[in-house]
Amino acid sequence: MKRLYFSIILGIAPVFGLSPVLGAQETSAEHNHADGTPCTADHGHDEHQHKEGETCTEGHDHKEHTHPDGTVCTGDHDHEGHQHAEGKACTDDHDHDKPSAGGAGALEDMIPLHVDEKARHSLDMRFEKVTAVPHGAERTLHGQMVIPPHAVNTYALPAAGRVTFHVKSAQQVRKGQLLYTLASPDIVEMEGAAAQAKAELNRCIADLAALKERRQTLEKIGTKNSELNTTIRFKETEEESLKATLNASENKLKLATASGELKDNLLYVYAAADGSVQSVDMTQGAWGEQGAPALVMTNKGDLEFATTIYGTDPVHYAKAQLALTRGKNTELLDGSLRVADQVDPATQSRALYFTPDRLPEGTHAGQLARLDLYSRDSATDGFIPVPNSAVVKVGVNDVVFIKTGEDAFVMKKVQTLPARQGKTPVKGLIPGQTIVTKGGYELKYILPAEGSGSKKAAGHFHADGQFHEGEH
């Protein structure tokens, strides 16, 4: 558009008596010699005139012509001859946008860019953190996050009673949070039995102490009472029996109330760990028998990746990484790999599991994920695999866009190797950098023109994601 506009100006300039500036070269055939004859441009132009009408003798340093600002030209600078857009002559004392060292068509190694939040949302940009792994993924497997059996905790009723729930299915809960209360006559009875056993034991202990004191008094006066001794022995046996009864009653009550706290004839049951309520298996206020499952909790910190592999070949890999996507970001996680030894003869398949060292916030059961497996003989030699979508062609160059801030990006030229298993090995990135895996194709349109070397963007994105040339 700018080129067309410029052409129109040049075309209409003669009509209005305007002389368009053409850069460093000026036509000199239009000026007259001192005798009034037109210049034929086939001589050394000794005849051009000074401003005051005198013929130039070429015996001076041309100090007579002036710059557009009125200053006399000293002839001691480099006359580029080009003019600024506002008509001022170039003094060559500022930084011109020059082509890069590679010459015409060469692209600078790094170029900063800016994309605001609304534009990023409209472009549906996605990001992934770079990690150092062997450059050739041997296999890529797809599966989902699952809850292993050891991470499932079923809260069964410790005794028959009526349940009042304080949580709902799929609710996230913290350790110590109230799950439900149980009104159980059996637990009340257990509590009463334990209290009664303790009271009987205390009475027995008191009776035994009184009997022993009486025997001690009789022994002081030299009187022996065989009947009293027999009674004491019976009481001592009774004491041991009552202790056993109390111990059994307290253990039964403790077992029934181990998952909660007994207050005012109600058992308050709390979460034993952080997790999620997978299901509530009873109706609110319903009566349940002892052992009936009230609800099922899962420990979200124990989620693992599961998939199925086919074939009987052993799976031995130097490294495995799990790719988990949450929102706009994909994280690569290290962890441990497990492969089942048993092969299903019907399908020739077996289960494969991967337990990550950590889980990003928000990871849930059923979430789809990708597992990259790297062989032991894969060379590293400075190349890092990135998703194919992260590598963008700009002219003859391969580039990757690096996210350096909330709305700041840098275009980085990289070297590449042939893609494999959806990944392209690149050299020029540093582990830990966050790269653009979706939206890089659009970002290349706000790069400066190749060979211009300008840091100024060639255009901008509107909030609707559409690209427009020029600045606002």
PDB file of N, CA, C and O in Angstrom, residues 48-79:
ATOM      1  N   HIS A  48      28.129  24.489 -14.169  1.00  0.00           N
ATOM      2  CA  HIS A  48      26.961  24.719 -13.305  1.00  0.00           C
ATOM      3  C   HIS A  48      27.167  26.003 -12.512  1.00  0.00           C
ATOM      4  O   HIS A  48      28.282  26.400 -12.233  1.00  0.00           O
ATOM      5  N   GLN A  49      26.104  26.642 -12.200  1.00  0.00           N
ATOM      6  CA  GLN A  49      26.156  27.968 -11.589  1.00  0.00           C
ATOM      7  C   GLN A  49      26.012  27.900 -10.086  1.00  0.00           C
ATOM      8  O   GLN A  49      25.376  27.015  -9.541  1.00  0.00           O
ATOM      9  N   HIS A  50      26.649  28.860  -9.418  1.00  0.00           N
ATOM     10  CA  HIS A  50      26.428  29.054  -7.998  1.00  0.00           C
ATOM     11  C   HIS A  50      25.096  29.739  -7.797  1.00  0.00           C
ATOM     12  O   HIS A  50      24.461  30.197  -8.747  1.00  0.00           O
ATOM     13  N   LYS A  51      24.740  29.832  -6.543  1.00  0.00           N
ATOM     14  CA  LYS A  51      23.450  30.431  -6.231  1.00  0.00           C
ATOM     15  C   LYS A  51      23.356  31.894  -6.682  1.00  0.00           C
ATOM     16  O   LYS A  51      22.308  32.397  -7.063  1.00  0.00           O
ATOM     17  N   GLU A  52      24.532  32.556  -6.622  1.00  0.00           N
ATOM     18  CA  GLU A  52      24.521  33.968  -6.994  1.00  0.00           C
ATOM     19  C   GLU A  52      24.674  34.194  -8.487  1.00  0.00           C
ATOM     20  O   GLU A  52      24.855  35.329  -8.948  1.00  0.00           O
ATOM     21  N   GLY A  53      24.644  33.110  -9.301  1.00  0.00           N
ATOM     22  CA  GLY A  53      24.676  33.262 -10.738  1.00  0.00           C
ATOM     23  C   GLY A  53      26.039  33.126 -11.363  1.00  0.00           C
ATOM     24  O   GLY A  53      26.174  33.143 -12.582  1.00  0.00           O
ATOM     25  N   GLU A  54      27.105  32.970 -10.551  1.00  0.00           N
ATOM     26  CA  GLU A  54      28.446  32.825 -11.106  1.00  0.00           C
ATOM     27  C   GLU A  54      28.661  31.402 -11.574  1.00  0.00           C
ATOM     28  O   GLU A  54      28.175  30.457 -10.974  1.00  0.00           O
ATOM     29  N   THR A  55      29.427  31.281 -12.669  1.00  0.00           N
ATOM     30  CA  THR A  55      29.718  29.951 -13.187  1.00  0.00           C
ATOM     31  C   THR A  55      30.727  29.257 -12.296  1.00  0.00           C
ATOM     32  O   THR A  55      31.670  29.863 -11.823  1.00  0.00           O
ATOM     33  N   CYS A  56      30.451  27.971 -12.054  1.00  0.00           N
ATOM     34  CA  CYS A  56      31.354  27.203 -11.204  1.00  0.00           C
ATOM     35  C   CYS A  56      32.658  26.946 -11.939  1.00  0.00           C
ATOM     36  O   CYS A  56      32.672  26.512 -13.089  1.00  0.00           O
ATOM     37  N   THR A  57      33.738  27.206 -11.288  1.00  0.00           N
ATOM     38  CA  THR A  57      35.064  26.995 -11.902  1.00  0.00           C
ATOM     39  C   THR A  57      35.682  25.704 -11.438  1.00  0.00           C
ATOM     40  O   THR A  57      36.757  25.325 -11.857  1.00  0.00           O
ATOM     41  N   GLU A  58      35.034  25.017 -10.512  1.00  0.00           N
ATOM     42  CA  GLU A  58      35.526  23.754  -9.932  1.00  0.00           C
ATOM     43  C   GLU A  58      36.868  23.931  -9.231  1.00  0.00           C
ATOM     44  O   GLU A  58      37.580  22.996  -8.962  1.00  0.00           O
ATOM     45  N   GLY A  59      37.208  25.183  -8.947  1.00  0.00           N
ATOM     46  CA  GLY A  59      38.446  25.422  -8.219  1.00  0.00           C
ATOM     47  C   GLY A  59      38.239  25.559  -6.730  1.00  0.00           C
ATOM     48  O   GLY A  59      39.092  26.081  -6.033  1.00  0.00           O
ATOM     49  N   HIS A  60      37.134  25.167  -6.242  1.00  0.00           N
ATOM     50  CA  HIS A  60      36.881  25.238  -4.811  1.00  0.00           C
ATOM     51  C   HIS A  60      36.340  23.884  -4.348  1.00  0.00           C
ATOM     52  O   HIS A  60      36.174  22.961  -5.133  1.00  0.00           O
ATOM     53  N   ASP A  61      36.034  23.812  -3.045  1.00  0.00           N
ATOM     54  CA  ASP A  61      35.581  22.541  -2.469  1.00  0.00           C
ATOM     55  C   ASP A  61      34.070  22.436  -2.412  1.00  0.00           C
ATOM     56  O   ASP A  61      33.515  21.735  -1.570  1.00  0.00           O
ATOM     57  N   HIS A  62      33.391  23.146  -3.264  1.00  0.00           N
ATOM     58  CA  HIS A  62      31.925  23.099  -3.302  1.00  0.00           C
ATOM     59  C   HIS A  62      31.312  23.451  -1.966  1.00  0.00           C
ATOM     60  O   HIS A  62      30.371  22.824  -1.522  1.00  0.00           O
ATOM     61  N   LYS A  63      31.876  24.459  -1.306  1.00  0.00           N
ATOM     62  CA  LYS A  63      31.297  24.876  -0.029  1.00  0.00           C
ATOM     63  C   LYS A  63      30.078  25.765  -0.223  1.00  0.00           C
ATOM     64  O   LYS A  63      29.438  26.131   0.733  1.00  0.00           O
ATOM     65  N   GLU A  64      29.819  26.101  -1.553  1.00  0.00           N
ATOM     66  CA  GLU A  64      28.763  27.084  -1.796  1.00  0.00           C
ATOM     67  C   GLU A  64      27.368  26.496  -1.683  1.00  0.00           C
ATOM     68  O   GLU A  64      26.428  27.208  -1.436  1.00  0.00           O
ATOM     69  N   HIS A  65      27.207  25.179  -1.960  1.00  0.00           N
ATOM     70  CA  HIS A  65      25.837  24.671  -1.842  1.00  0.00           C
ATOM     71  C   HIS A  65      25.497  24.432  -0.383  1.00  0.00           C
ATOM     72  O   HIS A  65      26.373  24.176   0.434  1.00  0.00           O
ATOM     73  N   THR A  66      24.261  24.560  -0.059  1.00  0.00           N
ATOM     74  CA  THR A  66      23.824  24.496   1.342  1.00  0.00           C
ATOM     75  C   THR A  66      22.944  23.275   1.562  1.00  0.00           C
ATOM     76  O   THR A  66      22.320  22.758   0.640  1.00  0.00           O
ATOM     77  N   HIS A  67      22.895  22.824   2.851  1.00  0.00           N
ATOM     78  CA  HIS A  67      21.979  21.759   3.263  1.00  0.00           C
ATOM     79  C   HIS A  67      20.573  22.334   3.370  1.00  0.00           C
ATOM     80  O   HIS A  67      20.385  23.554   3.440  1.00  0.00           O
ATOM     81  N   PRO A  68      19.567  21.486   3.404  1.00  0.00           N
ATOM     82  CA  PRO A  68      18.192  22.011   3.519  1.00  0.00           C
ATOM     83  C   PRO A  68      17.962  22.854   4.759  1.00  0.00           C
ATOM     84  O   PRO A  68      17.046  23.652   4.803  1.00  0.00           O
ATOM     85  N   ASP A  69      18.770  22.650   5.813  1.00  0.00           N
ATOM     86  CA  ASP A  69      18.575  23.468   7.015  1.00  0.00           C
ATOM     87  C   ASP A  69      19.282  24.813   6.950  1.00  0.00           C
ATOM     88  O   ASP A  69      19.321  25.560   7.909  1.00  0.00           O
ATOM     89  N   GLY A  70      19.926  25.103   5.760  1.00  0.00           N
ATOM     90  CA  GLY A  70      20.560  26.395   5.589  1.00  0.00           C
ATOM     91  C   GLY A  70      22.042  26.421   5.852  1.00  0.00           C
ATOM     92  O   GLY A  70      22.699  27.416   5.582  1.00  0.00           O
ATOM     93  N   THR A  71      22.606  25.348   6.383  1.00  0.00           N
ATOM     94  CA  THR A  71      24.043  25.331   6.663  1.00  0.00           C
ATOM     95  C   THR A  71      24.819  25.055   5.382  1.00  0.00           C
ATOM     96  O   THR A  71      24.364  24.323   4.496  1.00  0.00           O
ATOM     97  N   VAL A  72      26.020  25.684   5.314  1.00  0.00           N
ATOM     98  CA  VAL A  72      26.861  25.514   4.125  1.00  0.00           C
ATOM     99  C   VAL A  72      27.513  24.142   4.155  1.00  0.00           C
ATOM    100  O   VAL A  72      28.006  23.693   5.179  1.00  0.00           O
ATOM    101  N   CYS A  73      27.497  23.468   3.016  1.00  0.00           N
ATOM    102  CA  CYS A  73      28.120  22.152   2.928  1.00  0.00           C
ATOM    103  C   CYS A  73      29.637  22.304   2.953  1.00  0.00           C
ATOM    104  O   CYS A  73      30.206  23.111   2.228  1.00  0.00           O
ATOM    105  N   THR A  74      30.276  21.530   3.802  1.00  0.00           N
ATOM    106  CA  THR A  74      31.740  21.596   3.891  1.00  0.00           C
ATOM    107  C   THR A  74      32.408  20.563   3.019  1.00  0.00           C
ATOM    108  O   THR A  74      33.630  20.563   2.885  1.00  0.00           O
ATOM    109  N   GLY A  75      31.629  19.658   2.491  1.00  0.00           N
ATOM    110  CA  GLY A  75      32.199  18.652   1.597  1.00  0.00           C
ATOM    111  C   GLY A  75      33.069  17.636   2.298  1.00  0.00           C
ATOM    112  O   GLY A  75      33.772  16.879   1.657  1.00  0.00           O
ATOM    113  N   ASP A  76      33.018  17.573   3.634  1.00  0.00           N
ATOM    114  CA  ASP A  76      33.899  16.652   4.355  1.00  0.00           C
ATOM    115  C   ASP A  76      33.117  15.515   4.988  1.00  0.00           C
ATOM    116  O   ASP A  76      33.534  14.923   5.962  1.00  0.00           O
ATOM    117  N   HIS A  77      31.937  15.186   4.490  1.00  0.00           N
ATOM    118  CA  HIS A  77      31.198  14.041   5.006  1.00  0.00           C
ATOM    119  C   HIS A  77      30.834  13.120   3.852  1.00  0.00           C
ATOM    120  O   HIS A  77      31.049  13.444   2.690  1.00  0.00           O
ATOM    121  N   ASP A  78      30.294  12.008   4.210  1.00  0.00           N
ATOM    122  CA  ASP A  78      29.893  11.044   3.191  1.00  0.00           C
ATOM    123  C   ASP A  78      28.504  11.391   2.713  1.00  0.00           C
ATOM    124  O   ASP A  78      27.531  11.260   3.452  1.00  0.00           O
ATOM    125  N   HIS A  79      28.421  11.840   1.480  1.00  0.00           N
ATOM    126  CA  HIS A  79      27.119  12.230   0.928  1.00  0.00           C
ATOM    127  C   HIS A  79      26.379  11.002   0.477  1.00  0.00           C
ATOM    128  O   HIS A  79      26.670  10.453  -0.580  1.00  0.00           O
TER     129      HIS A  79
END
